[in-house]
PDB file of C-alpha atoms and ligand atoms in Angstrom:
ATOM      1  CA  MET A 948      -0.226   0.114  -0.077  1.00 56.00           C
ATOM      2  CA  THR A 949       1.462   3.514  -0.551  1.00 67.00           C
ATOM      3  CA  GLU A 950       2.197   5.495   2.035  1.00 76.00           C
ATOM      4  CA  PRO A 951       0.284   9.128   2.623  1.00 77.00           C
ATOM      5  CA  GLY A 952       2.273  12.007   0.588  1.00 67.00           C
ATOM      6  CA  SER A 953       4.915  14.110   2.338  1.00 63.00           C
ATOM      7  CA  GLY A 954       2.460  17.662   2.046  1.00 70.00           C
ATOM      8  CA  PRO A 955       3.878  21.026   1.027  1.00 77.00           C
ATOM      9  CA  PRO A 956       7.623  21.538   1.851  1.00 76.00           C
ATOM     10  CA  LEU A 957       8.685  23.601   5.070  1.00 87.00           C
ATOM     11  CA  ARG A 958      11.748  24.207   6.344  1.00 92.00           C
ATOM     12  CA  HIS A 959      11.535  26.343   9.927  1.00 97.00           C
ATOM     13  CA  VAL A 960       8.066  26.797  12.108  1.00 98.00           C
ATOM     14  CA  LEU A 961       8.124  29.496  13.918  1.00 98.00           C
ATOM     15  CA  ALA A 962       5.176  31.397  13.870  1.00 97.00           C
ATOM     16  CA  ALA A 963       1.316  31.048  12.681  1.00 97.00           C
ATOM     17  CA  ASP A 964       1.687  33.871   9.928  1.00 95.00           C
ATOM     18  CA  GLN A 965       3.722  31.327   8.305  1.00 96.00           C
ATOM     19  CA  PHE A 966       0.846  29.709   7.370  1.00 97.00           C
ATOM     20  CA  THR A 967      -1.753  30.526   4.278  1.00 96.00           C
ATOM     21  CA  PRO A 968      -5.327  28.790   4.021  1.00 97.00           C
ATOM     22  CA  GLU A 969      -3.969  26.946   1.269  1.00 96.00           C
ATOM     23  CA  LEU A 970      -0.862  25.737   2.994  1.00 96.00           C
ATOM     24  CA  ILE A 971      -3.010  24.667   5.717  1.00 97.00           C
ATOM     25  CA  ALA A 972      -5.127  22.702   3.483  1.00 97.00           C
ATOM     26  CA  GLU A 973      -2.867  20.945   2.195  1.00 96.00           C
ATOM     27  CA  LEU A 974      -1.174  19.859   5.433  1.00 97.00           C
ATOM     28  CA  PHE A 975      -4.802  18.831   6.546  1.00 97.00           C
ATOM     29  CA  GLY A 976      -5.260  16.691   3.447  1.00 97.00           C
ATOM     30  CA  SER A 977      -1.826  15.211   4.483  1.00 96.00           C
ATOM     31  CA  ALA A 978      -2.566  14.946   7.947  1.00 97.00           C
ATOM     32  CA  ARG A 979      -5.728  13.263   7.279  1.00 97.00           C
ATOM     33  CA  ALA A 980      -3.898  10.859   5.263  1.00 95.00           C
ATOM     34  CA  MET A 981      -1.892   9.809   8.319  1.00 95.00           C
ATOM     35  CA  ASP A 982      -5.008   9.830  10.643  1.00 95.00           C
ATOM     36  CA  SER A 983      -6.383   7.261   8.651  1.00 94.00           C
ATOM     37  CA  ARG A 984      -3.238   4.831   8.859  1.00 91.00           C
ATOM     38  CA  LEU A 985      -2.847   5.612  12.840  1.00 90.00           C
ATOM     39  CA  GLY A 986      -2.820   2.484  14.799  1.00 84.00           C
ATOM     40  CA  GLY A 987      -1.787   0.298  11.519  1.00 86.00           C
ATOM     41  CA  PRO A 988       1.610  -0.572  11.085  1.00 85.00           C
ATOM     42  CA  ALA A 989       4.448   2.110  11.404  1.00 80.00           C
ATOM     43  CA  LEU A 990       5.196   4.031   8.264  1.00 90.00           C
ATOM     44  CA  SER A 991       8.378   4.360   6.630  1.00 93.00           C
ATOM     45  CA  ARG A 992       8.072   7.864   5.205  1.00 94.00           C
ATOM     46  CA  LEU A 993      10.933   9.358   7.433  1.00 96.00           C
ATOM     47  CA  HIS A 994      13.131   5.710   8.062  1.00 96.00           C
ATOM     48  CA  GLY A 995      16.460   6.797   8.755  1.00 97.00           C
ATOM     49  CA  ARG A 996      15.442  10.472   9.721  1.00 97.00           C
ATOM     50  CA  LEU A 997      16.404  11.686  13.182  1.00 98.00           C
ATOM     51  CA  MET A 998      14.363  14.147  15.643  1.00 98.00           C
ATOM     52  CA  ALA A 999      15.538  16.140  18.480  1.00 98.00           C
ATOM     53  CA  THR A1000      13.554  17.308  21.006  1.00 98.00           C
ATOM     54  CA  LEU A1001      14.831  19.754  22.916  1.00 97.00           C
ATOM     55  CA  PHE A1002      12.296  21.136  25.601  1.00 97.00           C
ATOM     56  CA  TYR A1003      13.605  23.724  28.554  1.00 96.00           C
ATOM     57  CA  GLU A1004      10.016  24.150  29.715  1.00 94.00           C
ATOM     58  CA  PRO A1005       7.482  21.267  30.646  1.00 93.00           C
ATOM     59  CA  SER A1006       5.296  19.260  28.372  1.00 96.00           C
ATOM     60  CA  THR A1007       3.389  16.538  28.292  1.00 96.00           C
ATOM     61  CA  ARG A1008       1.173  16.787  24.915  1.00 98.00           C
ATOM     62  CA  THR A1009       3.676  18.741  22.789  1.00 98.00           C
ATOM     63  CA  ARG A1010       6.929  16.589  23.029  1.00 98.00           C
ATOM     64  CA  LEU A1011       5.162  13.349  23.299  1.00 97.00           C
ATOM     65  CA  SER A1012       2.859  14.053  20.307  1.00 98.00           C
ATOM     66  CA  PHE A1013       6.105  15.173  18.627  1.00 98.00           C
ATOM     67  CA  GLU A1014       8.274  11.954  19.458  1.00 98.00           C
ATOM     68  CA  ALA A1015       4.760   9.659  18.577  1.00 96.00           C
ATOM     69  CA  ALA A1016       4.602  11.334  15.473  1.00 97.00           C
ATOM     70  CA  MET A1017       8.450  10.423  14.307  1.00 97.00           C
ATOM     71  CA  LEU A1018       8.449   7.273  15.352  1.00 96.00           C
ATOM     72  CA  ARG A1019       4.785   6.287  13.498  1.00 95.00           C
ATOM     73  CA  LEU A1020       6.931   7.571  10.220  1.00 96.00           C
ATOM     74  CA  GLY A1021       9.837   5.438  10.978  1.00 95.00           C
ATOM     75  CA  GLY A1022      11.950   8.152  12.197  1.00 97.00           C
ATOM     76  CA  GLN A1023      13.672   7.733  15.469  1.00 98.00           C
ATOM     77  CA  VAL A1024      14.214  10.320  18.223  1.00 98.00           C
ATOM     78  CA  VAL A1025      16.728  12.227  21.023  1.00 98.00           C
ATOM     79  CA  SER A1026      15.500  13.713  23.513  1.00 95.00           C
ATOM     80  CA  THR A1027      16.507  16.176  26.347  1.00 90.00           C
ATOM     81  CA  GLU A1028      13.123  16.758  28.467  1.00 82.00           C
ATOM     82  CA  ASN A1029      14.573  18.757  30.978  1.00 86.00           C
ATOM     83  CA  ALA A1030      16.746  21.033  29.217  1.00 85.00           C
ATOM     84  CA  ARG A1031      17.148  23.765  31.414  1.00 85.00           C
ATOM     85  CA  ASP A1032      18.660  21.531  34.223  1.00 85.00           C
ATOM     86  CA  PHE A1033      20.193  18.245  32.126  1.00 82.00           C
ATOM     87  CA  SER A1034      21.687  19.753  29.356  1.00 85.00           C
ATOM     88  CA  SER A1035      24.591  22.246  29.457  1.00 87.00           C
ATOM     89  CA  ALA A1036      22.645  25.140  29.737  1.00 87.00           C
ATOM     90  CA  ILE A1037      22.946  24.621  33.132  1.00 88.00           C
ATOM     91  CA  LYS A1038      27.008  25.099  32.935  1.00 89.00           C
ATOM     92  CA  GLY A1039      26.346  28.288  31.259  1.00 91.00           C
ATOM     93  CA  GLU A1040      26.077  27.133  26.972  1.00 93.00           C
ATOM     94  CA  THR A1041      24.007  29.627  25.208  1.00 96.00           C
ATOM     95  CA  LEU A1042      20.977  28.476  23.178  1.00 96.00           C
ATOM     96  CA  GLU A1043      22.708  29.371  20.155  1.00 97.00           C
ATOM     97  CA  ASP A1044      25.578  26.866  20.589  1.00 97.00           C
ATOM     98  CA  THR A1045      23.291  24.322  21.913  1.00 96.00           C
ATOM     99  CA  VAL A1046      21.293  24.386  19.020  1.00 97.00           C
ATOM    100  CA  ARG A1047      24.444  24.293  16.564  1.00 98.00           C
ATOM    101  CA  ILE A1048      25.737  20.960  18.411  1.00 97.00           C
ATOM    102  CA  VAL A1049      22.174  19.536  18.707  1.00 97.00           C
ATOM    103  CA  GLY A1050      21.645  20.154  14.649  1.00 98.00           C
ATOM    104  CA  GLY A1051      24.945  18.597  13.883  1.00 98.00           C
ATOM    105  CA  TYR A1052      23.053  15.249  15.490  1.00 98.00           C
ATOM    106  CA  ALA A1053      19.884  15.858  14.197  1.00 98.00           C
ATOM    107  CA  ASP A1054      17.849  16.406  11.185  1.00 98.00           C
ATOM    108  CA  CYS A1055      15.575  18.477  12.687  1.00 98.00           C
ATOM    109  CA  ILE A1056      15.019  20.266  16.041  1.00 98.00           C
ATOM    110  CA  VAL A1057      11.678  20.623  17.961  1.00 98.00           C
ATOM    111  CA  LEU A1058      12.342  23.481  20.756  1.00 98.00           C
ATOM    112  CA  ARG A1059      10.275  24.749  23.845  1.00 98.00           C
ATOM    113  CA  HIS A1060      11.659  27.474  25.577  1.00 97.00           C
ATOM    114  CA  SER A1061      10.751  30.127  28.393  1.00 94.00           C
ATOM    115  CA  GLU A1062      11.858  32.859  26.323  1.00 96.00           C
ATOM    116  CA  GLU A1063       9.784  34.861  23.710  1.00 96.00           C
ATOM    117  CA  GLY A1064      11.779  34.850  20.419  1.00 97.00           C
ATOM    118  CA  ALA A1065      14.095  31.860  21.202  1.00 98.00           C
ATOM    119  CA  ALA A1066      12.723  29.794  18.526  1.00 98.00           C
ATOM    120  CA  ARG A1067      13.864  32.550  15.871  1.00 98.00           C
ATOM    121  CA  ARG A1068      17.073  32.789  17.534  1.00 98.00           C
ATOM    122  CA  ALA A1069      17.782  28.876  17.336  1.00 98.00           C
ATOM    123  CA  ALA A1070      16.430  29.337  13.485  1.00 98.00           C
ATOM    124  CA  ALA A1071      18.943  31.776  12.665  1.00 98.00           C
ATOM    125  CA  VAL A1072      22.187  29.590  13.854  1.00 98.00           C
ATOM    126  CA  SER A1073      20.463  26.358  13.118  1.00 98.00           C
ATOM    127  CA  PRO A1074      22.014  23.966  10.262  1.00 97.00           C
ATOM    128  CA  VAL A1075      18.452  21.967  10.507  1.00 98.00           C
ATOM    129  CA  PRO A1076      14.950  23.089  10.610  1.00 98.00           C
ATOM    130  CA  VAL A1077      13.737  24.064  13.901  1.00 98.00           C
ATOM    131  CA  VAL A1078      10.100  23.586  14.979  1.00 98.00           C
ATOM    132  CA  ASN A1079       8.739  25.803  17.526  1.00 98.00           C
ATOM    133  CA  ALA A1080       6.553  24.068  20.538  1.00 98.00           C
ATOM    134  CA  GLY A1081       6.315  26.951  22.555  1.00 97.00           C
ATOM    135  CA  ASP A1082       8.386  30.163  23.143  1.00 97.00           C
ATOM    136  CA  GLY A1083       7.580  31.886  26.565  1.00 94.00           C
ATOM    137  CA  ARG A1084       4.396  33.542  26.012  1.00 91.00           C
ATOM    138  CA  GLY A1085       4.987  34.003  22.410  1.00 94.00           C
ATOM    139  CA  GLU A1086       3.725  31.744  20.089  1.00 96.00           C
ATOM    140  CA  HIS A1087       2.597  27.968  19.678  1.00 97.00           C
ATOM    141  CA  PRO A1088       2.200  27.604  15.920  1.00 98.00           C
ATOM    142  CA  THR A1089       1.771  23.730  15.809  1.00 98.00           C
ATOM    143  CA  GLN A1090      -0.771  23.944  18.502  1.00 98.00           C
ATOM    144  CA  ALA A1091      -3.004  26.124  16.644  1.00 98.00           C
ATOM    145  CA  LEU A1092      -2.573  24.034  13.898  1.00 98.00           C
ATOM    146  CA  LEU A1093      -3.954  20.978  15.757  1.00 98.00           C
ATOM    147  CA  ASP A1094      -6.366  23.415  17.203  1.00 98.00           C
ATOM    148  CA  LEU A1095      -7.594  24.555  14.008  1.00 98.00           C
ATOM    149  CA  TYR A1096      -7.303  20.641  12.532  1.00 98.00           C
ATOM    150  CA  THR A1097      -9.910  19.880  15.426  1.00 98.00           C
ATOM    151  CA  ILE A1098     -12.395  22.726  14.598  1.00 98.00           C
ATOM    152  CA  SER A1099     -12.228  22.087  11.067  1.00 98.00           C
ATOM    153  CA  SER A1100     -13.024  17.937  11.757  1.00 98.00           C
ATOM    154  CA  GLU A1101     -15.465  18.557  13.986  1.00 98.00           C
ATOM    155  CA  LEU A1102     -17.518  21.759  12.431  1.00 98.00           C
ATOM    156  CA  GLY A1103     -16.958  20.890   8.661  1.00 98.00           C
ATOM    157  CA  ARG A1104     -15.711  24.471   8.580  1.00 98.00           C
ATOM    158  CA  LEU A1105     -13.269  27.084   9.190  1.00 98.00           C
ATOM    159  CA  ASP A1106     -14.979  30.131   7.777  1.00 98.00           C
ATOM    160  CA  GLY A1107     -17.746  31.692   9.743  1.00 98.00           C
ATOM    161  CA  ILE A1108     -16.505  30.250  12.843  1.00 98.00           C
ATOM    162  CA  ARG A1109     -17.909  32.248  16.181  1.00 98.00           C
ATOM    163  CA  LEU A1110     -14.829  31.615  18.213  1.00 98.00           C
ATOM    164  CA  VAL A1111     -14.910  32.650  22.138  1.00 98.00           C
ATOM    165  CA  MET A1112     -11.277  32.577  24.155  1.00 98.00           C
ATOM    166  CA  VAL A1113     -11.385  32.569  27.750  1.00 98.00           C
ATOM    167  CA  GLY A1114      -8.884  32.946  30.163  1.00 96.00           C
ATOM    168  CA  ASP A1115      -5.134  34.009  30.170  1.00 95.00           C
ATOM    169  CA  LEU A1116      -5.216  35.789  26.830  1.00 96.00           C
ATOM    170  CA  ALA A1117      -2.373  37.514  27.941  1.00 94.00           C
ATOM    171  CA  ASN A1118       0.602  34.798  28.452  1.00 92.00           C
ATOM    172  CA  GLY A1119      -1.224  32.213  26.529  1.00 91.00           C
ATOM    173  CA  ARG A1120       0.914  31.485  23.671  1.00 94.00           C
ATOM    174  CA  THR A1121      -1.921  29.138  22.247  1.00 96.00           C
ATOM    175  CA  VAL A1122      -4.397  32.040  21.323  1.00 97.00           C
ATOM    176  CA  HIS A1123      -1.573  34.041  20.009  1.00 96.00           C
ATOM    177  CA  SER A1124      -1.442  31.800  17.361  1.00 97.00           C
ATOM    178  CA  LEU A1125      -4.700  30.481  17.117  1.00 98.00           C
ATOM    179  CA  ALA A1126      -6.088  34.057  16.743  1.00 98.00           C
ATOM    180  CA  GLN A1127      -4.310  34.552  13.814  1.00 97.00           C
ATOM    181  CA  LEU A1128      -4.567  31.466  11.997  1.00 98.00           C
ATOM    182  CA  MET A1129      -8.412  31.629  12.370  1.00 98.00           C
ATOM    183  CA  ALA A1130      -8.039  35.440  11.303  1.00 98.00           C
ATOM    184  CA  SER A1131      -6.864  34.138   7.809  1.00 97.00           C
ATOM    185  CA  TYR A1132     -10.461  32.845   6.921  1.00 98.00           C
ATOM    186  CA  ARG A1133     -13.932  34.388   6.361  1.00 97.00           C
ATOM    187  CA  GLY A1134     -16.553  36.168   8.310  1.00 98.00           C
ATOM    188  CA  VAL A1135     -14.733  34.972  11.620  1.00 98.00           C
ATOM    189  CA  GLU A1136     -15.881  36.909  14.905  1.00 98.00           C
ATOM    190  CA  MET A1137     -13.871  36.475  18.228  1.00 98.00           C
ATOM    191  CA  THR A1138     -14.789  37.086  21.883  1.00 98.00           C
ATOM    192  CA  MET A1139     -12.300  37.528  24.310  1.00 98.00           C
ATOM    193  CA  VAL A1140     -13.392  36.561  27.700  1.00 97.00           C
ATOM    194  CA  ALA A1141     -10.461  37.604  30.042  1.00 96.00           C
ATOM    195  CA  PRO A1142      -9.721  39.032  33.761  1.00 93.00           C
ATOM    196  CA  ASP A1143      -8.266  42.476  33.271  1.00 91.00           C
ATOM    197  CA  PRO A1144      -4.546  41.958  33.824  1.00 89.00           C
ATOM    198  CA  LEU A1145      -5.027  39.090  31.443  1.00 94.00           C
ATOM    199  CA  ARG A1146      -6.662  40.546  28.202  1.00 95.00           C
ATOM    200  CA  MET A1147      -4.991  39.594  24.696  1.00 96.00           C
ATOM    201  CA  GLY A1148      -2.365  42.468  23.948  1.00 95.00           C
ATOM    202  CA  ALA A1149      -3.702  45.432  21.861  1.00 97.00           C
ATOM    203  CA  ASP A1150      -1.707  45.066  19.090  1.00 97.00           C
ATOM    204  CA  LEU A1151      -2.818  41.779  18.405  1.00 97.00           C
ATOM    205  CA  VAL A1152      -6.233  42.928  18.863  1.00 98.00           C
ATOM    206  CA  ALA A1153      -5.892  45.741  16.400  1.00 98.00           C
ATOM    207  CA  SER A1154      -3.921  43.390  13.883  1.00 98.00           C
ATOM    208  CA  LEU A1155      -7.024  40.966  14.344  1.00 98.00           C
ATOM    209  CA  ARG A1156      -9.242  43.861  13.270  1.00 98.00           C
ATOM    210  CA  ARG A1157      -6.909  45.372  10.369  1.00 98.00           C
ATOM    211  CA  ARG A1158      -7.519  41.684   9.045  1.00 97.00           C
ATOM    212  CA  GLY A1159     -11.352  42.017   9.316  1.00 97.00           C
ATOM    213  CA  VAL A1160     -11.999  39.918  12.424  1.00 98.00           C
ATOM    214  CA  VAL A1161     -14.930  41.239  14.526  1.00 98.00           C
ATOM    215  CA  VAL A1162     -13.452  41.259  17.957  1.00 98.00           C
ATOM    216  CA  ARG A1163     -15.670  42.007  21.148  1.00 98.00           C
ATOM    217  CA  GLU A1164     -14.992  41.578  24.701  1.00 96.00           C
ATOM    218  CA  ALA A1165     -17.257  39.876  27.462  1.00 96.00           C
ATOM    219  CA  ASP A1166     -16.740  40.009  31.308  1.00 93.00           C
ATOM    220  CA  SER A1167     -17.971  36.816  31.589  1.00 95.00           C
ATOM    221  CA  LEU A1168     -18.016  33.589  29.845  1.00 97.00           C
ATOM    222  CA  MET A1169     -21.723  32.930  30.437  1.00 96.00           C
ATOM    223  CA  ASP A1170     -22.779  36.192  28.642  1.00 95.00           C
ATOM    224  CA  ALA A1171     -20.485  34.919  25.548  1.00 97.00           C
ATOM    225  CA  VAL A1172     -21.070  31.282  25.326  1.00 97.00           C
ATOM    226  CA  GLY A1173     -24.537  31.315  23.838  1.00 97.00           C
ATOM    227  CA  GLU A1174     -23.378  32.425  20.340  1.00 95.00           C
ATOM    228  CA  ALA A1175     -20.269  30.374  20.497  1.00 98.00           C
ATOM    229  CA  ASP A1176     -19.615  27.554  17.577  1.00 98.00           C
ATOM    230  CA  VAL A1177     -16.084  26.733  19.573  1.00 98.00           C
ATOM    231  CA  VAL A1178     -15.236  27.928  23.354  1.00 98.00           C
ATOM    232  CA  TYR A1179     -11.724  28.113  23.489  1.00 98.00           C
ATOM    233  CA  GLN A1180     -10.761  27.594  27.253  1.00 98.00           C
ATOM    234  CA  THR A1181      -6.933  28.062  28.595  1.00 97.00           C
ATOM    235  CA  ARG A1182      -5.068  27.936  32.028  1.00 92.00           C
ATOM    236  CA  ILE A1183      -3.512  30.982  33.588  1.00 89.00           C
ATOM    237  CA  GLN A1184      -0.093  30.605  33.350  1.00 83.00           C
ATOM    238  CA  THR A1185       0.884  31.224  36.860  1.00 81.00           C
ATOM    239  CA  GLU A1186       4.291  30.576  36.046  1.00 82.00           C
ATOM    240  CA  ARG A1187       4.553  33.618  33.608  1.00 78.00           C
ATOM    241  CA  LEU A1188       2.498  35.973  36.082  1.00 80.00           C
ATOM    242  CA  LEU A1189       5.271  38.678  37.707  1.00 74.00           C
ATOM    243  CA  GLU A1190       2.524  38.835  41.237  1.00 78.00           C
ATOM    244  CA  PRO A1191      -0.312  36.401  41.596  1.00 74.00           C
ATOM    245  CA  LEU A1192      -3.629  36.943  40.059  1.00 74.00           C
ATOM    246  CA  SER A1193      -5.989  38.108  43.631  1.00 74.00           C
ATOM    247  CA  GLN A1194      -9.336  36.540  42.286  1.00 76.00           C
ATOM    248  CA  ASP A1195     -12.010  35.780  44.635  1.00 75.00           C
ATOM    249  CA  GLU A1196     -14.494  32.287  44.090  1.00 73.00           C
ATOM    250  CA  GLY A1197     -16.946  34.813  42.340  1.00 70.00           C
ATOM    251  CA  GLU A1198     -14.793  36.068  39.938  1.00 79.00           C
ATOM    252  CA  ARG A1199     -12.828  32.815  39.178  1.00 80.00           C
ATOM    253  CA  ASP A1200     -16.457  31.248  38.330  1.00 84.00           C
ATOM    254  CA  ARG A1201     -17.074  34.143  35.701  1.00 92.00           C
ATOM    255  CA  TYR A1202     -14.276  32.306  33.499  1.00 94.00           C
ATOM    256  CA  ARG A1203     -15.356  28.508  34.598  1.00 96.00           C
ATOM    257  CA  VAL A1204     -16.838  25.986  32.624  1.00 98.00           C
ATOM    258  CA  THR A1205     -19.356  24.006  34.346  1.00 97.00           C
ATOM    259  CA  PRO A1206     -22.392  21.813  33.378  1.00 98.00           C
ATOM    260  CA  GLN A1207     -24.576  25.339  33.864  1.00 97.00           C
ATOM    261  CA  THR A1208     -22.385  26.870  31.232  1.00 97.00           C
ATOM    262  CA  MET A1209     -22.683  23.672  28.659  1.00 98.00           C
ATOM    263  CA  ALA A1210     -27.005  24.552  29.261  1.00 98.00           C
ATOM    264  CA  ARG A1211     -26.109  27.435  27.169  1.00 98.00           C
ATOM    265  CA  LEU A1212     -23.626  26.339  24.500  1.00 98.00           C
ATOM    266  CA  PRO A1213     -25.550  25.734  21.942  1.00 98.00           C
ATOM    267  CA  GLN A1214     -25.756  22.129  20.471  1.00 97.00           C
ATOM    268  CA  GLY A1215     -23.195  21.459  17.684  1.00 97.00           C
ATOM    269  CA  SER A1216     -20.777  23.925  18.836  1.00 98.00           C
ATOM    270  CA  ILE A1217     -17.510  22.732  20.947  1.00 98.00           C
ATOM    271  CA  LEU A1218     -15.438  22.938  23.779  1.00 98.00           C
ATOM    272  CA  MET A1219     -11.729  22.814  23.644  1.00 98.00           C
ATOM    273  CA  HIS A1220      -8.748  23.187  25.813  1.00 98.00           C
ATOM    274  CA  PRO A1221      -4.899  23.157  24.798  1.00 98.00           C
ATOM    275  CA  LEU A1222      -4.742  21.537  28.356  1.00 97.00           C
ATOM    276  CA  PRO A1223      -3.586  20.782  30.853  1.00 96.00           C
ATOM    277  CA  ARG A1224      -6.268  22.050  32.600  1.00 96.00           C
ATOM    278  CA  VAL A1225      -6.085  23.061  36.265  1.00 92.00           C
ATOM    279  CA  GLY A1226      -9.804  23.520  37.405  1.00 91.00           C
ATOM    280  CA  GLU A1227     -11.015  25.808  34.978  1.00 94.00           C
ATOM    281  CA  ILE A1228     -13.075  23.086  33.225  1.00 98.00           C
ATOM    282  CA  ASP A1229     -15.381  21.002  35.684  1.00 97.00           C
ATOM    283  CA  PRO A1230     -14.528  16.960  35.059  1.00 98.00           C
ATOM    284  CA  ALA A1231     -18.274  16.799  35.174  1.00 98.00           C
ATOM    285  CA  VAL A1232     -18.286  18.262  31.602  1.00 98.00           C
ATOM    286  CA  ASP A1233     -16.051  15.512  30.247  1.00 98.00           C
ATOM    287  CA  ALA A1234     -19.064  13.271  29.391  1.00 98.00           C
ATOM    288  CA  ASP A1235     -20.377  15.792  26.989  1.00 98.00           C
ATOM    289  CA  PRO A1236     -20.346  15.317  23.578  1.00 98.00           C
ATOM    290  CA  ARG A1237     -19.329  18.800  22.818  1.00 98.00           C
ATOM    291  CA  ALA A1238     -16.164  18.773  24.912  1.00 98.00           C
ATOM    292  CA  ALA A1239     -13.509  18.322  22.152  1.00 98.00           C
ATOM    293  CA  TYR A1240     -10.417  18.570  24.442  1.00 98.00           C
ATOM    294  CA  PHE A1241      -9.042  14.983  24.493  1.00 98.00           C
ATOM    295  CA  ARG A1242      -9.877  14.809  20.997  1.00 98.00           C
ATOM    296  CA  GLN A1243      -8.006  17.735  20.145  1.00 98.00           C
ATOM    297  CA  ALA A1244      -5.021  16.744  22.203  1.00 98.00           C
ATOM    298  CA  ARG A1245      -5.131  13.279  19.993  1.00 98.00           C
ATOM    299  CA  ASN A1246      -5.230  15.322  16.785  1.00 98.00           C
ATOM    300  CA  GLY A1247      -1.468  16.198  17.996  1.00 98.00           C
ATOM    301  CA  VAL A1248      -0.062  13.394  16.540  1.00 98.00           C
ATOM    302  CA  PRO A1249      -1.606  13.499  12.866  1.00 98.00           C
ATOM    303  CA  VAL A1250      -1.282  16.847  12.581  1.00 98.00           C
ATOM    304  CA  ARG A1251       2.697  16.731  13.664  1.00 98.00           C
ATOM    305  CA  MET A1252       3.142  13.821  11.652  1.00 97.00           C
ATOM    306  CA  ALA A1253       2.107  15.837   8.837  1.00 97.00           C
ATOM    307  CA  LEU A1254       4.302  18.503   9.715  1.00 97.00           C
ATOM    308  CA  LEU A1255       7.509  16.330  10.367  1.00 97.00           C
ATOM    309  CA  ALA A1256       7.126  14.793   6.889  1.00 96.00           C
ATOM    310  CA  ALA A1257       6.664  18.165   5.422  1.00 95.00           C
ATOM    311  CA  VAL A1258       9.556  19.418   7.259  1.00 96.00           C
ATOM    312  CA  LEU A1259      12.364  16.899   6.603  1.00 96.00           C
ATOM    313  CA  SER A1260      11.151  16.481   2.856  1.00 86.00           C
ATOM    314  CA  ALA A1261      12.132  19.772   2.248  1.00 67.00           C
TER     315      ALA A1261
HETATM  316  N1   CP B2441      -0.902  22.041  24.647  1.00 91.45           N
HETATM  317  C1   CP B2441       0.404  22.218  25.396  1.00 91.45           C
HETATM  318  O1   CP B2441       1.345  22.551  25.064  1.00 91.45           O
HETATM  319  O2   CP B2441       0.582  20.855  26.188  1.00 91.45           O
HETATM  320  P1   CP B2441       2.004  20.736  26.917  1.00 91.45           P
HETATM  321  O3   CP B2441       2.458  21.762  27.365  1.00 91.45           O
HETATM  322  O4   CP B2441       1.935  19.346  27.859  1.00 91.45           O
HETATM  323  O5   CP B2441       2.861  20.073  25.842  1.00 91.45           O
END
């Protein structure tokens, strides 16, 4: 049986603005073909190729789904899952030098780092493609691609989506990338629901509006959920806050998803979350068929398979 095609050629994957709707459609075609083969024998498209995962921040989904994707394509993996403590960074080696070295060992580098712009710095010196797996409060473009793939798979369209984003819109890199990707589609409306210190940056909101997105703000999720096709919940990124967010229980409840929130969410709409969650979605909601977050996390494998095939065939 022939194997799924490699999709479009790509070099570095650094930011959402690299991805046009045409490129995304090609990638998703490849991801769907990969998806249909998951659970069967490993493919051999990337046989003999080696991916390095260099993670300076914790991860469950991104690192393991990239590694699963590479192994399922017949490739191999070398990894440092806590590069801040267990690579020579602890001795003072710069990111640039580490990337030059690892780029001599592997055919691509998947990098997660705590500093915004780290993936671009790495790409500037790397002899091999660099994939941004999250750079501080900057971007998480591969998460946004799997989010878009989930919306497309669940709702059957990407145009005309009414997207409600809730939680930490200032520091959440997944929403920064997702908002930019969604802005490429027609008739998109976004409602932002965030505590005052965690509102989405004014520059990004202005850029979305310039691109034709209708952007609104709401004080509570309950006010916005009735008009949503997609509710995209996020965790408060406590590790990035300069001072703890002070919120009483009543304020926290304005941003939480509970069975009462789901009662107001239209049938046919979906609830997403990049995960991990830490209390902002009541587990009582998990059994609702509109709760798409575990399906969303699984979609990381075929989407990252398609990305790796594209990056390593360029
Ligand atoms: N969604 C996401 O980036 O999860 P991890 O931090 O577990 O990789």
